[in-house]
Amino acid sequence: MERYSEIKEKCPREIVLLRGGGCAYRACVFCDYHLDCSADEQANYEINRQALSRVTGKYGELEVINSGSVFELDKNTLALIKSVCADKCIHTLHFEVHYMYRGRLDEIIKFFDGVRVKFKLGVETFDYHMREDVLRKGIPDREPETIASGMSEANLLFGLNGQTAESMMRDIELGLKFFERVCINIMCENTTAVKPDGAVIDVFMREVYPIYKDNPRADILIDNTDFGVGA
């Protein structure tokens, strides 16, 4: 499992994949990332310490992902991230967060006082039926501007049965309108019952990818390890 990497293009930053106690929501039917977890906080901290020891601060920005939300990291890991930011002159932190935590974002902002904190939300799609009835994301609000409140970045998920070039472009445009950045993820085979649709992926690569591949506000992950972390 690779837990440290650098993203050298489009918002250059370092990235670490840490391990926490596990996604508290854990109901997204397409996701098995939550399997990277442990109830052993000391073991988690040791893994996280090793990953964070590789951070150099060369870009001044650090993205921290942990197969869930920042709130599921242990207190010692959070303290270590704060220390690394001070030691390495990190001015901007990126964290993933589930919508269920939207009322607690200030806790993280206050803890990392002096560092700009940006939250990345797994929206997956702005199509309410697809998002909630199919993917079960747990985002009850329907309006993109409401969903984006307090968030800086949106994860989008493409390559699913029923998606079209038009629906994918609509999601991207809404994401770019209401968020600072979007991260487009192509569905990859995993242990869940949700499988990638090759025909939809072909449509994305042919009709959507060429339009957004050079957009500086859009990261595109064809494989879920394209950021250099994971397995």
mmCIF file of C-alpha atoms in Angstrom:
data_model
loop_
_atom_site.group_PDB
_atom_site.id
_atom_site.type_symbol
_atom_site.label_atom_id
_atom_site.label_comp_id
_atom_site.label_asym_id
_atom_site.label_seq_id
_atom_site.Cartn_x
_atom_site.Cartn_y
_atom_site.Cartn_z
ATOM 1 C CA MET A 1 0.000 0.000 0.000
ATOM 2 C CA GLU A 2 1.570 3.303 -1.103
ATOM 3 C CA ARG A 3 0.660 6.075 1.332
ATOM 4 C CA TYR A 4 2.675 9.061 0.079
ATOM 5 C CA SER A 5 2.899 10.738 -3.292
ATOM 6 C CA GLU A 6 3.153 14.061 -5.086
ATOM 7 C CA ILE A 7 0.600 15.597 -7.436
ATOM 8 C CA LYS A 8 2.763 17.671 -9.745
ATOM 9 C CA GLU A 9 0.183 19.157 -12.108
ATOM 10 C CA LYS A 10 -3.101 20.999 -11.534
ATOM 11 C CA CYS A 11 -2.805 22.409 -8.012
ATOM 12 C CA PRO A 12 0.568 20.823 -7.143
ATOM 13 C CA ARG A 13 0.556 19.278 -3.682
ATOM 14 C CA GLU A 14 1.749 16.367 -1.643
ATOM 15 C CA ILE A 15 -0.784 13.688 -0.724
ATOM 16 C CA VAL A 16 -0.896 11.094 2.042
ATOM 17 C CA LEU A 17 -3.280 8.171 2.432
ATOM 18 C CA LEU A 18 -3.691 7.709 6.176
ATOM 19 C CA ARG A 19 -5.580 5.062 8.140
ATOM 20 C CA GLY A 20 -8.350 5.826 10.599
ATOM 21 C CA GLY A 21 -10.993 4.049 12.585
ATOM 22 C CA GLY A 22 -13.174 3.602 9.521
ATOM 23 C CA CYS A 23 -15.866 5.485 7.661
ATOM 24 C CA ALA A 24 -18.710 6.218 10.072
ATOM 25 C CA TYR A 25 -21.252 6.379 7.238
ATOM 26 C CA ARG A 26 -20.233 3.273 5.324
ATOM 27 C CA ALA A 27 -23.454 2.996 3.298
ATOM 28 C CA CYS A 28 -22.251 4.036 -0.169
ATOM 29 C CA VAL A 29 -22.988 0.920 -2.208
ATOM 30 C CA PHE A 30 -20.114 1.412 -4.646
ATOM 31 C CA CYS A 31 -17.329 1.962 -2.122
ATOM 32 C CA ASP A 32 -14.984 -0.459 -0.401
ATOM 33 C CA TYR A 33 -12.285 2.077 0.530
ATOM 34 C CA HIS A 34 -13.579 1.890 4.106
ATOM 35 C CA LEU A 35 -11.888 -1.519 4.407
ATOM 36 C CA ASP A 36 -8.602 0.338 4.933
ATOM 37 C CA CYS A 37 -9.221 0.915 8.639
ATOM 38 C CA SER A 38 -8.474 -0.393 12.107
ATOM 39 C CA ALA A 39 -9.795 0.083 15.631
ATOM 40 C CA ASP A 40 -6.193 0.012 16.869
ATOM 41 C CA GLU A 41 -5.365 3.717 17.155
ATOM 42 C CA GLN A 42 -1.713 3.130 18.020
ATOM 43 C CA ALA A 43 -1.204 0.945 14.958
ATOM 44 C CA ASN A 44 -2.971 3.541 12.830
ATOM 45 C CA TYR A 45 -0.794 6.300 14.256
ATOM 46 C CA GLU A 46 2.393 4.402 13.429
ATOM 47 C CA ILE A 47 1.291 3.929 9.815
ATOM 48 C CA ASN A 48 0.278 7.581 9.609
ATOM 49 C CA ARG A 49 3.528 8.749 11.211
ATOM 50 C CA GLN A 50 5.539 6.943 8.568
ATOM 51 C CA ALA A 51 3.533 8.502 5.735
ATOM 52 C CA LEU A 52 3.664 11.994 7.211
ATOM 53 C CA SER A 53 7.423 11.714 7.798
ATOM 54 C CA ARG A 54 7.855 11.839 4.017
ATOM 55 C CA VAL A 55 6.149 15.223 3.647
ATOM 56 C CA THR A 56 8.624 17.897 2.570
ATOM 57 C CA GLY A 57 6.403 20.958 2.236
ATOM 58 C CA LYS A 58 7.808 21.645 -1.223
ATOM 59 C CA TYR A 59 4.454 22.861 -2.565
ATOM 60 C CA GLY A 60 3.058 24.365 0.631
ATOM 61 C CA GLU A 61 -0.081 22.240 0.182
ATOM 62 C CA LEU A 62 -0.924 18.817 1.581
ATOM 63 C CA GLU A 63 -3.913 16.612 0.795
ATOM 64 C CA VAL A 64 -4.858 14.124 3.501
ATOM 65 C CA ILE A 65 -7.197 11.263 2.634
ATOM 66 C CA ASN A 66 -8.128 8.373 4.887
ATOM 67 C CA SER A 67 -10.799 6.243 3.245
ATOM 68 C CA GLY A 68 -13.458 8.199 5.082
ATOM 69 C CA SER A 69 -13.519 11.613 6.744
ATOM 70 C CA VAL A 70 -10.925 13.620 8.633
ATOM 71 C CA PHE A 71 -13.092 13.241 11.734
ATOM 72 C CA GLU A 72 -12.254 9.531 11.784
ATOM 73 C CA LEU A 73 -8.528 10.088 12.345
ATOM 74 C CA ASP A 74 -7.193 9.670 15.878
ATOM 75 C CA LYS A 75 -6.190 12.709 17.946
ATOM 76 C CA ASN A 76 -2.483 11.922 17.825
ATOM 77 C CA THR A 77 -2.540 11.779 14.038
ATOM 78 C CA LEU A 78 -4.355 15.119 13.860
ATOM 79 C CA ALA A 79 -1.787 16.631 16.202
ATOM 80 C CA LEU A 80 1.009 15.248 14.042
ATOM 81 C CA ILE A 81 -0.520 16.728 10.882
ATOM 82 C CA LYS A 82 -0.653 20.085 12.660
ATOM 83 C CA SER A 83 2.997 19.753 13.671
ATOM 84 C CA VAL A 84 4.034 18.803 10.135
ATOM 85 C CA CYS A 85 2.242 21.867 8.784
ATOM 86 C CA ALA A 86 4.212 24.099 11.151
ATOM 87 C CA ASP A 87 7.549 22.377 10.549
ATOM 88 C CA LYS A 88 7.214 22.177 6.763
ATOM 89 C CA CYS A 89 5.485 25.546 6.187
ATOM 90 C CA ILE A 90 2.284 23.981 4.862
ATOM 91 C CA HIS A 91 -0.194 26.794 4.246
ATOM 92 C CA THR A 92 -3.094 24.764 2.790
ATOM 93 C CA LEU A 93 -4.608 21.445 3.863
ATOM 94 C CA HIS A 94 -7.125 19.411 1.868
ATOM 95 C CA PHE A 95 -9.312 16.921 3.766
ATOM 96 C CA GLU A 96 -12.089 14.570 2.682
ATOM 97 C CA VAL A 97 -15.350 14.778 4.590
ATOM 98 C CA HIS A 98 -18.773 13.159 4.429
ATOM 99 C CA TYR A 99 -21.845 15.371 4.281
ATOM 100 C CA MET A 100 -22.950 14.116 7.701
ATOM 101 C CA TYR A 101 -20.158 16.215 9.230
ATOM 102 C CA ARG A 102 -21.118 19.491 7.542
ATOM 103 C CA GLY A 103 -22.113 21.031 10.882
ATOM 104 C CA ARG A 104 -18.710 20.294 12.419
ATOM 105 C CA LEU A 105 -16.343 21.745 9.847
ATOM 106 C CA ASP A 106 -15.410 24.625 12.149
ATOM 107 C CA GLU A 107 -13.864 22.133 14.581
ATOM 108 C CA ILE A 108 -11.197 21.229 12.031
ATOM 109 C CA ILE A 109 -10.751 24.831 10.893
ATOM 110 C CA LYS A 110 -10.163 25.969 14.477
ATOM 111 C CA PHE A 111 -7.824 23.076 15.277
ATOM 112 C CA PHE A 112 -5.639 23.933 12.279
ATOM 113 C CA ASP A 113 -5.688 27.660 13.027
ATOM 114 C CA GLY A 114 -3.274 29.498 10.749
ATOM 115 C CA VAL A 115 -3.576 26.942 7.944
ATOM 116 C CA ARG A 116 -6.161 27.242 5.192
ATOM 117 C CA VAL A 117 -8.405 24.160 5.288
ATOM 118 C CA LYS A 118 -10.286 22.952 2.235
ATOM 119 C CA PHE A 119 -12.861 20.183 2.399
ATOM 120 C CA LYS A 120 -13.465 17.705 -0.425
ATOM 121 C CA LEU A 121 -16.962 16.223 -0.534
ATOM 122 C CA GLY A 122 -17.916 12.982 -2.244
ATOM 123 C CA VAL A 123 -20.924 14.224 -4.195
ATOM 124 C CA GLU A 124 -20.457 11.663 -7.006
ATOM 125 C CA THR A 125 -23.322 13.213 -9.010
ATOM 126 C CA PHE A 126 -25.856 16.017 -8.717
ATOM 127 C CA ASP A 127 -28.561 13.720 -10.101
ATOM 128 C CA TYR A 128 -30.558 13.161 -6.909
ATOM 129 C CA HIS A 129 -32.054 9.827 -7.964
ATOM 130 C CA MET A 130 -28.691 8.385 -8.995
ATOM 131 C CA ARG A 131 -26.927 9.758 -5.932
ATOM 132 C CA GLU A 132 -29.421 8.737 -3.253
ATOM 133 C CA ASP A 133 -31.620 5.933 -4.616
ATOM 134 C CA VAL A 134 -28.810 4.128 -6.408
ATOM 135 C CA LEU A 135 -25.507 5.089 -4.766
ATOM 136 C CA ARG A 136 -26.961 5.888 -1.311
ATOM 137 C CA LYS A 137 -24.609 8.762 -0.614
ATOM 138 C CA GLY A 138 -26.558 10.234 2.281
ATOM 139 C CA ILE A 139 -26.804 13.790 0.944
ATOM 140 C CA PRO A 140 -30.444 14.801 1.495
ATOM 141 C CA ASP A 141 -30.250 18.254 -0.063
ATOM 142 C CA ARG A 142 -30.977 18.685 -3.752
ATOM 143 C CA GLU A 143 -29.624 22.144 -4.613
ATOM 144 C CA PRO A 144 -25.934 22.217 -5.624
ATOM 145 C CA GLU A 145 -25.345 25.552 -3.912
ATOM 146 C CA THR A 146 -26.655 24.128 -0.636
ATOM 147 C CA ILE A 147 -24.544 20.997 -0.956
ATOM 148 C CA ALA A 148 -21.454 23.110 -1.671
ATOM 149 C CA SER A 149 -21.822 25.269 1.443
ATOM 150 C CA GLY A 150 -18.587 25.074 3.436
ATOM 151 C CA MET A 151 -16.972 22.767 0.865
ATOM 152 C CA SER A 152 -14.204 23.607 -1.574
ATOM 153 C CA GLU A 153 -13.929 20.525 -3.759
ATOM 154 C CA ALA A 154 -16.286 17.875 -5.143
ATOM 155 C CA ASN A 155 -15.560 14.252 -5.967
ATOM 156 C CA LEU A 156 -17.544 13.030 -8.983
ATOM 157 C CA LEU A 157 -17.969 9.392 -10.019
ATOM 158 C CA PHE A 158 -18.413 8.394 -13.650
ATOM 159 C CA GLY A 159 -18.552 5.152 -15.576
ATOM 160 C CA LEU A 160 -21.854 3.935 -14.144
ATOM 161 C CA ASN A 161 -24.784 2.402 -15.985
ATOM 162 C CA GLY A 162 -27.299 5.082 -16.966
ATOM 163 C CA GLN A 163 -24.847 7.956 -17.229
ATOM 164 C CA THR A 164 -24.510 9.820 -20.523
ATOM 165 C CA ALA A 165 -22.130 12.375 -21.962
ATOM 166 C CA GLU A 166 -24.737 15.034 -21.209
ATOM 167 C CA SER A 167 -25.262 13.955 -17.586
ATOM 168 C CA MET A 168 -21.527 13.752 -16.915
ATOM 169 C CA MET A 169 -20.874 17.177 -18.414
ATOM 170 C CA ARG A 170 -23.761 18.600 -16.402
ATOM 171 C CA ASP A 171 -22.208 17.231 -13.212
ATOM 172 C CA ILE A 172 -18.831 18.716 -14.098
ATOM 173 C CA GLU A 173 -20.263 22.110 -14.939
ATOM 174 C CA LEU A 174 -22.290 22.234 -11.714
ATOM 175 C CA GLY A 175 -19.211 21.195 -9.778
ATOM 176 C CA LEU A 176 -17.096 23.910 -11.367
ATOM 177 C CA LYS A 177 -19.824 26.485 -10.770
ATOM 178 C CA PHE A 178 -20.304 25.849 -7.056
ATOM 179 C CA PHE A 179 -16.933 24.415 -5.962
ATOM 180 C CA GLU A 180 -13.352 25.608 -6.407
ATOM 181 C CA ARG A 181 -12.301 22.281 -7.924
ATOM 182 C CA VAL A 182 -13.682 18.928 -9.012
ATOM 183 C CA CYS A 183 -12.040 15.518 -8.913
ATOM 184 C CA ILE A 184 -13.475 13.171 -11.530
ATOM 185 C CA ASN A 185 -13.132 9.488 -10.665
ATOM 186 C CA ILE A 186 -13.808 6.721 -13.163
ATOM 187 C CA MET A 187 -15.456 3.710 -11.521
ATOM 188 C CA CYS A 188 -13.014 0.847 -11.121
ATOM 189 C CA GLU A 189 -13.736 -2.787 -10.380
ATOM 190 C CA ASN A 190 -13.809 -3.461 -6.641
ATOM 191 C CA THR A 191 -15.408 -5.828 -4.127
ATOM 192 C CA THR A 192 -18.882 -4.236 -4.258
ATOM 193 C CA ALA A 193 -21.800 -5.257 -6.460
ATOM 194 C CA VAL A 194 -21.545 -1.986 -8.412
ATOM 195 C CA LYS A 195 -19.546 -2.569 -11.570
ATOM 196 C CA PRO A 196 -18.088 -0.117 -14.071
ATOM 197 C CA ASP A 197 -19.942 0.228 -17.358
ATOM 198 C CA GLY A 198 -17.421 -0.029 -20.170
ATOM 199 C CA ALA A 199 -19.713 1.661 -22.683
ATOM 200 C CA VAL A 200 -20.195 4.677 -20.414
ATOM 201 C CA ILE A 201 -16.444 4.883 -19.821
ATOM 202 C CA ASP A 202 -15.903 4.837 -23.591
ATOM 203 C CA VAL A 203 -18.351 7.732 -23.944
ATOM 204 C CA PHE A 204 -16.526 9.649 -21.223
ATOM 205 C CA MET A 205 -13.126 9.127 -22.846
ATOM 206 C CA ARG A 206 -14.405 10.034 -26.308
ATOM 207 C CA GLU A 207 -16.766 12.932 -25.617
ATOM 208 C CA VAL A 208 -16.064 14.326 -22.142
ATOM 209 C CA TYR A 209 -12.404 13.762 -21.331
ATOM 210 C CA PRO A 210 -11.039 15.845 -24.239
ATOM 211 C CA ILE A 211 -13.052 18.863 -23.063
ATOM 212 C CA TYR A 212 -11.842 18.845 -19.455
ATOM 213 C CA LYS A 213 -8.470 17.078 -19.489
ATOM 214 C CA ASP A 214 -6.547 20.370 -19.477
ATOM 215 C CA ASN A 215 -8.867 22.285 -17.161
ATOM 216 C CA PRO A 216 -6.676 23.374 -14.223
ATOM 217 C CA ARG A 217 -9.624 23.045 -11.829
ATOM 218 C CA ALA A 218 -10.435 19.442 -12.763
ATOM 219 C CA ASP A 219 -8.434 16.423 -11.627
ATOM 220 C CA ILE A 220 -9.274 13.269 -13.590
ATOM 221 C CA LEU A 221 -8.468 9.829 -12.211
ATOM 222 C CA ILE A 222 -8.938 7.092 -14.807
ATOM 223 C CA ASP A 223 -7.562 4.617 -12.273
ATOM 224 C CA ASN A 224 -8.124 5.080 -8.569
ATOM 225 C CA THR A 225 -4.365 5.041 -7.925
ATOM 226 C CA ASP A 226 -3.581 7.838 -10.396
ATOM 227 C CA PHE A 227 -2.687 10.184 -7.525
ATOM 228 C CA GLY A 228 0.049 7.710 -6.639
ATOM 229 C CA VAL A 229 -1.446 6.412 -3.395
ATOM 230 C CA GLY A 230 -3.386 3.242 -2.714
ATOM 231 C CA ALA A 231 -2.943 -0.292 -3.963
#
